[in-house]
Protein backbone atom coordinates (compact mmCIF):
# COMPACT_ATOMS: atom_id res chain seq x y z
CA UNK A 1 0.00 0.00 0.00
CA UNK A 2 1.23 3.50 -0.86
CA UNK A 3 2.32 5.76 1.97
CA UNK A 4 -0.64 7.56 3.51
CA UNK A 5 -0.54 11.34 3.58
CA UNK A 6 -0.29 12.98 6.98
CA UNK A 7 -3.00 15.48 7.92
CA UNK A 8 -3.43 18.04 10.64
CA UNK A 9 -6.70 19.73 11.62
CA UNK A 10 -7.32 23.17 13.13
CA UNK A 11 -10.76 23.75 14.60
CA UNK A 12 -12.94 21.00 16.07
CA UNK A 13 -16.41 22.49 15.98
CA UNK A 14 -19.34 20.75 14.33
CA UNK A 15 -18.10 21.16 10.75
CA UNK A 16 -14.88 19.31 11.56
CA UNK A 17 -16.96 16.17 12.08
CA UNK A 18 -17.10 15.50 8.33
CA UNK A 19 -13.32 15.37 8.04
CA UNK A 20 -12.75 13.47 11.27
CA UNK A 21 -15.38 10.93 10.24
CA UNK A 22 -13.78 10.45 6.84
CA UNK A 23 -10.23 10.15 8.19
CA UNK A 24 -11.38 7.61 10.78
CA UNK A 25 -13.38 5.64 8.19
CA UNK A 26 -16.73 6.07 9.92
CA UNK A 27 -18.44 8.41 7.45
CA UNK A 28 -20.90 6.90 4.96
CA UNK A 29 -19.39 6.84 1.48
CA UNK A 30 -15.89 7.74 2.66
CA UNK A 31 -14.87 4.44 4.25
CA UNK A 32 -11.72 4.08 2.15
CA UNK A 33 -10.22 7.49 3.05
CA UNK A 34 -8.01 5.99 5.81
CA UNK A 35 -6.28 3.96 3.07
CA UNK A 36 -4.77 7.16 1.68
CA UNK A 37 -4.79 9.65 4.57
CA UNK A 38 -4.11 9.76 8.32
CA UNK A 39 -5.11 12.39 10.88
CA UNK A 40 -1.97 12.67 13.01
CA UNK A 41 -2.32 16.05 14.74
CA UNK A 42 -4.89 18.64 15.65
CA UNK A 43 -5.48 21.87 17.50
CA UNK A 44 -8.30 23.97 18.89
CA UNK A 45 -8.57 26.94 21.24
CA UNK A 46 -11.08 24.85 23.22
CA UNK A 47 -9.59 21.63 24.66
CA UNK A 48 -13.03 20.29 25.56
CA UNK A 49 -14.00 19.93 21.92
CA UNK A 50 -10.76 18.09 21.25
CA UNK A 51 -11.71 15.71 24.06
CA UNK A 52 -15.04 14.94 22.35
CA UNK A 53 -13.47 14.13 19.00
CA UNK A 54 -10.59 12.22 20.58
CA UNK A 55 -13.04 9.84 22.25
CA UNK A 56 -14.71 9.22 18.88
CA UNK A 57 -11.46 8.67 17.00
CA UNK A 58 -10.16 6.23 19.59
CA UNK A 59 -13.51 4.41 19.60
CA UNK A 60 -13.16 3.92 15.83
CA UNK A 61 -9.92 2.06 16.40
CA UNK A 62 -7.59 4.82 15.21
CA UNK A 63 -4.86 6.31 17.42
CA UNK A 64 -5.48 9.69 19.03
CA UNK A 65 -3.87 12.54 17.05
CA UNK A 66 -1.18 14.58 18.78
CA UNK A 67 -2.44 17.79 20.37
CA UNK A 68 -0.85 21.20 19.82
CA UNK A 69 -1.62 24.72 20.90
CA UNK A 70 -2.86 26.90 18.02
CA UNK A 71 0.14 29.16 18.61
CA UNK A 72 2.39 26.20 17.76
CA UNK A 73 0.97 25.55 14.29
CA UNK A 74 4.39 25.78 12.65
CA UNK A 75 5.87 23.32 15.12
CA UNK A 76 2.93 20.95 14.63
CA UNK A 77 3.55 20.91 10.87
CA UNK A 78 7.28 20.35 11.28
CA UNK A 79 7.21 17.81 14.12
CA UNK A 80 4.42 15.72 12.61
CA UNK A 81 5.70 16.06 9.01
CA UNK A 82 2.28 17.15 7.80
CA UNK A 83 1.43 17.08 4.12
CA UNK A 84 -1.81 19.00 4.54
CA UNK A 85 -3.64 21.08 7.13
CA UNK A 86 -7.45 21.18 7.20
CA UNK A 87 -8.86 24.47 8.53
CA UNK A 88 -12.39 24.50 9.97
CA UNK A 89 -12.17 27.56 12.23
CA UNK A 90 -14.27 30.77 12.18
CA UNK A 91 -13.99 32.60 8.87
CA UNK A 92 -12.00 35.59 10.09
CA UNK A 93 -9.16 33.30 11.24
CA UNK A 94 -8.75 31.48 7.91
CA UNK A 95 -6.21 33.78 6.31
CA UNK A 96 -3.80 33.71 9.24
CA UNK A 97 -3.89 29.91 9.55
CA UNK A 98 -3.56 29.46 5.79
CA UNK A 99 -0.54 31.75 5.53
CA UNK A 100 1.18 30.20 8.54
CA UNK A 101 0.57 26.67 7.24
CA UNK A 102 1.92 27.43 3.78
CA UNK A 103 5.08 29.02 5.12
CA UNK A 104 5.58 26.09 7.50
CA UNK A 105 5.59 23.67 4.58
CA UNK A 106 2.08 22.20 4.30
CA UNK A 107 -0.67 22.44 1.70
CA UNK A 108 -4.06 23.65 2.95
CA UNK A 109 -7.66 22.51 2.73
CA UNK A 110 -9.97 25.26 3.99
CA UNK A 111 -13.71 25.22 4.56
CA UNK A 112 -15.60 27.82 2.58
CA UNK A 113 -15.34 30.73 2.55
CA UNK A 114 -11.67 31.13 1.71
CA UNK A 115 -11.59 34.30 3.79
CA UNK A 116 -13.72 37.41 4.40
CA UNK A 117 -12.05 40.48 2.90
CA UNK A 118 -9.81 41.73 0.13
CA UNK A 119 -6.70 42.26 2.26
CA UNK A 120 -6.86 38.66 3.48
CA UNK A 121 -7.18 37.37 -0.09
CA UNK A 122 -4.07 39.31 -1.04
CA UNK A 123 -2.15 37.87 1.93
CA UNK A 124 -3.06 34.32 0.95
CA UNK A 125 -2.18 34.91 -2.69
CA UNK A 126 1.23 36.27 -1.71
CA UNK A 127 1.92 33.24 0.48
CA UNK A 128 1.01 30.86 -2.35
CA UNK A 129 3.37 32.65 -4.73
CA UNK A 130 6.17 32.67 -2.17
CA UNK A 131 5.87 29.01 -1.17
CA UNK A 132 4.49 27.28 -4.27
CA UNK A 133 2.04 25.45 -2.00
CA UNK A 134 -1.58 24.55 -2.74
CA UNK A 135 -4.81 25.86 -1.21
CA UNK A 136 -8.11 24.04 -1.81
CA UNK A 137 -11.46 25.54 -0.82
CA UNK A 138 -14.09 22.87 -0.21
CA UNK A 139 -17.28 23.57 -2.15
CA UNK A 140 -19.37 20.51 -1.36
CA UNK A 141 -22.45 21.76 -3.21
CA UNK A 142 -20.60 21.27 -6.50
CA UNK A 143 -20.67 17.55 -5.73
CA UNK A 144 -24.41 17.34 -5.11
CA UNK A 145 -25.79 15.30 -8.04
CA UNK A 146 -28.56 17.82 -8.70
CA UNK A 147 -26.05 20.64 -9.09
CA UNK A 148 -23.66 18.48 -11.11
CA UNK A 149 -26.52 17.55 -13.43
CA UNK A 150 -27.34 21.20 -14.08
CA UNK A 151 -23.67 21.84 -14.81
CA UNK A 152 -23.69 18.99 -17.33
CA UNK A 153 -26.84 20.30 -19.05
CA UNK A 154 -25.24 23.72 -19.51
CA UNK A 155 -21.82 22.38 -20.54
CA UNK A 156 -23.40 20.15 -23.18
CA UNK A 157 -24.99 23.22 -24.77
CA UNK A 158 -28.56 22.06 -24.34
CA UNK A 159 -29.77 25.60 -23.65
CA UNK A 160 -27.17 27.36 -25.79
CA UNK A 161 -25.03 30.23 -24.55
CA UNK A 162 -26.09 31.42 -21.08
CA UNK A 163 -27.52 34.94 -21.06
CA UNK A 164 -28.83 35.22 -17.50
CA UNK A 165 -29.31 33.37 -14.22
CA UNK A 166 -31.87 33.92 -11.49
CA UNK A 167 -30.95 32.32 -8.16
CA UNK A 168 -33.16 32.49 -5.07
CA UNK A 169 -32.08 30.86 -1.79
CA UNK A 170 -34.46 30.58 1.17
CA UNK A 171 -33.15 29.84 4.66
CA UNK A 172 -35.90 29.00 7.11
CA UNK A 173 -36.62 30.28 10.60
CA UNK A 174 -34.53 27.54 12.21
CA UNK A 175 -31.49 27.23 9.96
CA UNK A 176 -31.53 30.86 8.84
CA UNK A 177 -31.96 32.02 12.42
CA UNK A 178 -28.94 29.99 13.46
CA UNK A 179 -26.53 32.45 11.82
CA UNK A 180 -27.88 35.10 14.17
CA UNK A 181 -27.24 33.01 17.31
CA UNK A 182 -23.54 32.32 16.90
CA UNK A 183 -20.29 34.03 15.93
CA UNK A 184 -21.54 34.66 12.38
CA UNK A 185 -23.82 37.45 13.68
CA UNK A 186 -20.81 39.80 13.85
CA UNK A 187 -19.77 40.84 10.35
CA UNK A 188 -16.18 41.23 11.50
CA UNK A 189 -16.15 37.47 12.13
CA UNK A 190 -17.99 36.17 9.06
CA UNK A 191 -18.19 38.88 6.44
CA UNK A 192 -21.97 38.49 6.70
CA UNK A 193 -24.10 36.05 4.75
CA UNK A 194 -22.81 37.48 1.45
CA UNK A 195 -19.49 35.85 2.37
CA UNK A 196 -20.20 32.99 4.75
CA UNK A 197 -23.31 31.52 3.12
CA UNK A 198 -23.53 32.99 -0.35
CA UNK A 199 -19.95 32.09 -1.32
CA UNK A 200 -21.42 28.58 -1.82
CA UNK A 201 -24.03 30.01 -4.17
CA UNK A 202 -21.74 32.34 -6.09
CA UNK A 203 -19.31 29.48 -6.61
CA UNK A 204 -22.12 27.36 -8.03
CA UNK A 205 -23.01 30.06 -10.56
CA UNK A 206 -19.36 30.68 -11.51
CA UNK A 207 -18.96 26.94 -12.05
CA UNK A 208 -22.31 26.30 -13.73
CA UNK A 209 -21.77 28.92 -16.42
CA UNK A 210 -17.94 28.73 -16.55
CA UNK A 211 -17.55 32.46 -16.07
CA UNK A 212 -15.89 34.99 -13.78
CA UNK A 213 -17.75 37.86 -12.04
CA UNK A 214 -16.72 41.36 -13.10
CA UNK A 215 -19.20 43.77 -11.48
CA UNK A 216 -21.58 43.63 -8.49
CA UNK A 217 -24.40 45.86 -7.29
CA UNK A 218 -26.01 44.87 -4.00
CA UNK A 219 -28.86 45.80 -1.69
CA UNK A 220 -29.98 44.43 1.65
CA UNK A 221 -30.29 44.89 5.35
CA UNK A 222 -31.21 43.50 8.77
CA UNK A 223 -35.00 43.51 8.50
CA UNK A 224 -36.27 40.64 10.64
CA UNK A 225 -33.78 39.65 13.36
CA UNK A 226 -32.12 42.01 15.83
CA UNK A 227 -33.33 44.14 18.72
CA UNK A 228 -34.75 47.02 16.69
CA UNK A 229 -36.89 44.75 14.52
CA UNK A 230 -38.10 42.86 17.58
CA UNK A 231 -39.09 46.10 19.27
CA UNK A 232 -40.88 47.36 16.16
CA UNK A 233 -42.98 44.19 16.11
CA UNK A 234 -43.68 44.40 19.83
CA UNK A 235 -41.97 41.15 20.82
CA UNK A 236 -41.14 42.45 24.31
CA UNK A 237 -38.38 41.30 26.67
CA UNK A 238 -36.49 38.16 25.65
CA UNK A 239 -34.01 35.80 27.31
CA UNK A 240 -30.35 36.36 26.44
CA UNK A 241 -29.90 32.75 25.34
CA UNK A 242 -32.01 29.81 24.24
CA UNK A 243 -30.84 27.04 26.57
CA UNK A 244 -33.41 26.61 29.32
CA UNK A 245 -36.06 28.53 27.38
CA UNK A 246 -39.31 26.68 26.65
CA UNK A 247 -42.03 27.44 24.11
CA UNK A 248 -40.01 29.89 21.96
CA UNK A 249 -39.59 28.68 18.37
CA UNK A 250 -36.60 31.00 17.87
CA UNK A 251 -34.72 29.66 20.89
CA UNK A 252 -32.11 26.92 20.53
CA UNK A 253 -31.80 24.81 23.67
CA UNK A 254 -28.37 23.22 23.49
CA UNK A 255 -29.31 20.78 26.24
CA UNK A 256 -31.89 19.19 23.91
CA UNK A 257 -29.36 18.29 21.22
CA UNK A 258 -26.76 15.75 22.29
CA UNK A 259 -24.18 16.87 19.70
CA UNK A 260 -24.50 20.58 20.36
CA UNK A 261 -24.47 19.93 24.09
CA UNK A 262 -21.20 18.01 24.09
CA UNK A 263 -19.43 20.31 21.62
CA UNK A 264 -20.64 23.67 22.93
CA UNK A 265 -22.73 23.78 26.10
CA UNK A 266 -20.43 21.45 28.02
CA UNK A 267 -17.35 23.34 26.80
CA UNK A 268 -18.39 26.93 27.55
CA UNK A 269 -16.25 27.06 30.67
CA UNK A 270 -13.12 26.80 28.52
CA UNK A 271 -13.62 29.85 26.31
CA UNK A 272 -16.96 31.48 27.17
CA UNK A 273 -18.37 30.98 23.68
CA UNK A 274 -22.20 30.96 23.61
CA UNK A 275 -23.73 28.99 20.75
CA UNK A 276 -27.37 29.85 21.57
CA UNK A 277 -27.67 33.63 21.80
CA UNK A 278 -31.01 35.28 21.14
CA UNK A 279 -31.62 36.17 17.51
CA UNK A 280 -33.48 39.31 18.55
CA UNK A 281 -30.90 40.92 20.81
CA UNK A 282 -28.67 43.92 20.16
CA UNK A 283 -25.32 43.95 18.43
CA UNK A 284 -26.13 41.92 15.31
CA UNK A 285 -24.27 43.48 12.37
CA UNK A 286 -25.07 41.11 9.47
CA UNK A 287 -27.99 41.29 7.03
CA UNK A 288 -30.89 38.85 6.84
CA UNK A 289 -32.17 39.99 3.42
CA UNK A 290 -29.72 40.33 0.53
CA UNK A 291 -29.93 40.85 -3.21
CA UNK A 292 -27.28 41.28 -5.88
CA UNK A 293 -26.90 41.87 -9.60
CA UNK A 294 -23.69 40.34 -10.91
CA UNK A 295 -22.24 40.84 -14.39
CA UNK A 296 -19.93 38.15 -15.82
CA UNK A 297 -17.06 38.23 -18.28
CA UNK A 298 -19.13 36.18 -20.74
CA UNK A 299 -21.84 38.83 -20.87
CA UNK A 300 -24.26 36.89 -18.64
CA UNK A 301 -26.02 38.50 -15.65
CA UNK A 302 -26.98 36.95 -12.31
CA UNK A 303 -29.88 38.18 -10.20
CA UNK A 304 -29.49 36.72 -6.71
CA UNK A 305 -31.52 36.87 -3.52
CA UNK A 306 -31.10 35.40 -0.05
CA UNK A 307 -33.71 35.42 2.70
CA UNK A 308 -32.84 34.09 6.18
CA UNK A 309 -36.34 33.98 7.73
CA UNK A 310 -38.41 31.98 5.25
CA UNK A 311 -41.06 29.44 6.34
CA UNK A 312 -39.40 26.75 4.15
CA UNK A 313 -35.85 25.98 3.05
CA UNK A 314 -34.43 25.41 -0.41
CA UNK A 315 -33.52 27.14 -3.63
CA UNK A 316 -34.67 27.86 -7.16
CA UNK A 317 -32.37 28.45 -10.10
CA UNK A 318 -33.35 29.54 -13.59
CA UNK A 319 -30.71 29.59 -16.32
CA UNK A 320 -31.69 31.29 -19.57
CA UNK A 321 -29.78 30.55 -22.76
CA UNK A 322 -29.86 31.37 -26.45
CA UNK A 323 -31.51 28.00 -27.16
CA UNK A 324 -33.71 27.45 -24.13
CA UNK A 325 -34.00 27.43 -20.38
CA UNK A 326 -33.10 25.17 -17.42
CA UNK A 327 -34.95 25.31 -14.09
CA UNK A 328 -33.79 23.62 -10.90
CA UNK A 329 -36.04 23.56 -7.85
CA UNK A 330 -34.88 22.10 -4.53
CA UNK A 331 -36.95 21.91 -1.34
CA UNK A 332 -34.79 20.79 1.57
CA UNK A 333 -37.50 21.40 4.19
CA UNK A 334 -41.03 22.20 3.12
CA UNK A 335 -42.12 23.59 6.48
CA UNK A 336 -40.72 24.21 9.93
CA UNK A 337 -42.96 22.01 12.06
CA UNK A 338 -41.90 21.75 15.67
CA UNK A 339 -42.72 18.46 17.37
CA UNK A 340 -44.30 17.95 20.76
CA UNK A 341 -40.79 17.74 22.26
CA UNK A 342 -40.03 21.25 20.93
CA UNK A 343 -37.16 19.99 18.79
CA UNK A 344 -36.33 20.48 15.11
CA UNK A 345 -33.16 19.79 13.11
CA UNK A 346 -31.20 23.03 12.63
CA UNK A 347 -29.78 22.42 9.15
CA UNK A 348 -31.93 20.19 6.93
CA UNK A 349 -29.17 19.83 4.32
CA UNK A 350 -27.03 18.07 6.92
CA UNK A 351 -29.83 15.69 7.94
CA UNK A 352 -31.88 14.99 4.80
CA UNK A 353 -33.83 12.16 6.41
CA UNK A 354 -35.12 14.19 9.37
CA UNK A 355 -37.35 16.70 7.60
CA UNK A 356 -41.11 16.58 8.26
CA UNK A 357 -43.42 15.73 5.37
CA UNK A 358 -45.44 18.62 3.98
CA UNK A 359 -47.98 17.54 1.37
CA UNK A 360 -48.27 20.97 -0.25
CA UNK A 361 -44.51 21.60 -0.42
CA UNK A 362 -42.84 18.17 -0.29
CA UNK A 363 -39.06 17.77 -0.20
CA UNK A 364 -38.08 17.54 -3.85
CA UNK A 365 -35.30 18.14 -6.33
CA UNK A 366 -36.47 18.66 -9.91
CA UNK A 367 -34.57 19.78 -12.98
CA UNK A 368 -36.57 20.81 -16.05
CA UNK A 369 -35.05 21.71 -19.41
CA UNK A 370 -37.04 23.31 -22.20
CA UNK A 371 -35.53 24.19 -25.55
CA UNK A 372 -37.09 26.71 -27.92
CA UNK A 373 -39.99 25.25 -29.92
CA UNK A 374 -40.06 22.10 -27.78
CA UNK A 375 -41.98 20.84 -24.77
CA UNK A 376 -40.42 20.76 -21.31
CA UNK A 377 -38.48 17.69 -20.21
CA UNK A 378 -37.56 16.47 -16.73
CA UNK A 379 -33.88 15.55 -16.44
CA UNK A 380 -33.07 12.58 -14.21
CA UNK A 381 -30.89 13.38 -11.18
CA UNK A 382 -28.69 10.55 -9.85
CA UNK A 383 -28.99 9.62 -6.20
CA UNK A 384 -26.41 11.10 -3.85
CA UNK A 385 -24.76 9.92 -0.65
CA UNK A 386 -25.35 11.66 2.67
CA UNK A 387 -25.66 15.36 3.48
CA UNK A 388 -25.49 18.60 1.47
CA UNK A 389 -27.57 17.16 -1.32
CA UNK A 390 -25.45 14.02 -1.45
CA UNK A 391 -22.27 15.97 -2.11
CA UNK A 392 -20.08 15.49 0.97
CA UNK A 393 -18.97 11.91 0.32
CA UNK A 394 -18.02 12.64 -3.31
CA UNK A 395 -16.09 15.72 -2.25
CA UNK A 396 -14.11 13.75 0.31
CA UNK A 397 -13.17 11.08 -2.21
CA UNK A 398 -11.73 13.69 -4.55
CA UNK A 399 -10.14 15.66 -1.74
CA UNK A 400 -8.18 12.86 -0.11
CA UNK A 401 -7.33 11.14 -3.40
CA UNK A 402 -6.02 14.52 -4.61
CA UNK A 403 -8.05 14.34 -7.79
CA UNK A 404 -7.08 17.24 -10.07
CA UNK A 405 -8.96 16.37 -13.27
CA UNK A 406 -12.70 15.82 -13.01
CA UNK A 407 -13.64 16.17 -16.68
CA UNK A 408 -16.17 16.97 -17.93
CA UNK A 409 -17.72 18.35 -14.72
CA UNK A 410 -14.66 20.10 -13.29
CA UNK A 411 -15.86 19.92 -9.70
CA UNK A 412 -12.41 20.20 -8.12
CA UNK A 413 -12.10 23.77 -6.84
CA UNK A 414 -8.69 25.42 -6.69
CA UNK A 415 -7.50 28.64 -5.12
CA UNK A 416 -8.78 30.80 -7.99
CA UNK A 417 -12.26 29.34 -7.55
CA UNK A 418 -12.20 30.20 -3.86
CA UNK A 419 -11.22 33.77 -4.69
CA UNK A 420 -13.90 34.18 -7.36
CA UNK A 421 -16.55 32.91 -4.95
CA UNK A 422 -15.70 35.39 -2.20
CA UNK A 423 -15.06 38.20 -4.68
CA UNK A 424 -18.80 38.57 -5.27
CA UNK A 425 -19.50 38.84 -1.54
CA UNK A 426 -16.58 41.21 -0.93
CA UNK A 427 -17.77 43.43 -3.77
CA UNK A 428 -21.35 43.08 -2.53
CA UNK A 429 -20.41 44.23 0.95
CA UNK A 430 -18.60 47.22 -0.49
CA UNK A 431 -21.65 48.00 -2.63
CA UNK A 432 -23.87 47.85 0.47
CA UNK A 433 -21.57 50.42 2.13
CA UNK A 434 -21.29 52.80 -0.82
CA UNK A 435 -24.56 52.34 -2.68
CA UNK A 436 -22.53 51.98 -5.87
CA UNK A 437 -21.79 49.15 -8.26
CA UNK A 438 -18.33 47.68 -7.60
CA UNK A 439 -15.96 46.28 -10.21
CA UNK A 440 -14.22 43.12 -9.04
CA UNK A 441 -10.99 44.22 -10.73
CA UNK A 442 -10.91 47.26 -8.46
CA UNK A 443 -10.66 44.97 -5.42
CA UNK A 444 -7.15 43.95 -6.58
CA UNK A 445 -7.57 40.33 -5.51
CA UNK A 446 -4.82 39.00 -7.76
CA UNK A 447 -7.03 36.57 -9.73
mmCIF file of C-alpha atoms in Angstrom, residues 212-216 294-298 300 438-442:
data_model
loop_
_atom_site.group_PDB
_atom_site.id
_atom_site.type_symbol
_atom_site.label_atom_id
_atom_site.label_comp_id
_atom_site.label_asym_id
_atom_site.label_seq_id
_atom_site.Cartn_x
_atom_site.Cartn_y
_atom_site.Cartn_z
ATOM 1 C CA UNK A 212 -15.893 34.990 -13.784
ATOM 2 C CA UNK A 213 -17.746 37.857 -12.043
ATOM 3 C CA UNK A 214 -16.723 41.356 -13.102
ATOM 4 C CA UNK A 215 -19.202 43.771 -11.478
ATOM 5 C CA UNK A 216 -21.579 43.634 -8.493
ATOM 6 C CA UNK A 294 -23.690 40.345 -10.913
ATOM 7 C CA UNK A 295 -22.238 40.842 -14.390
ATOM 8 C CA UNK A 296 -19.931 38.151 -15.816
ATOM 9 C CA UNK A 297 -17.060 38.231 -18.278
ATOM 10 C CA UNK A 298 -19.134 36.181 -20.737
ATOM 11 C CA UNK A 300 -24.264 36.891 -18.643
ATOM 12 C CA UNK A 438 -18.330 47.679 -7.600
ATOM 13 C CA UNK A 439 -15.961 46.281 -10.213
ATOM 14 C CA UNK A 440 -14.222 43.122 -9.038
ATOM 15 C CA UNK A 441 -10.993 44.222 -10.731
ATOM 16 C CA UNK A 442 -10.909 47.258 -8.457
#
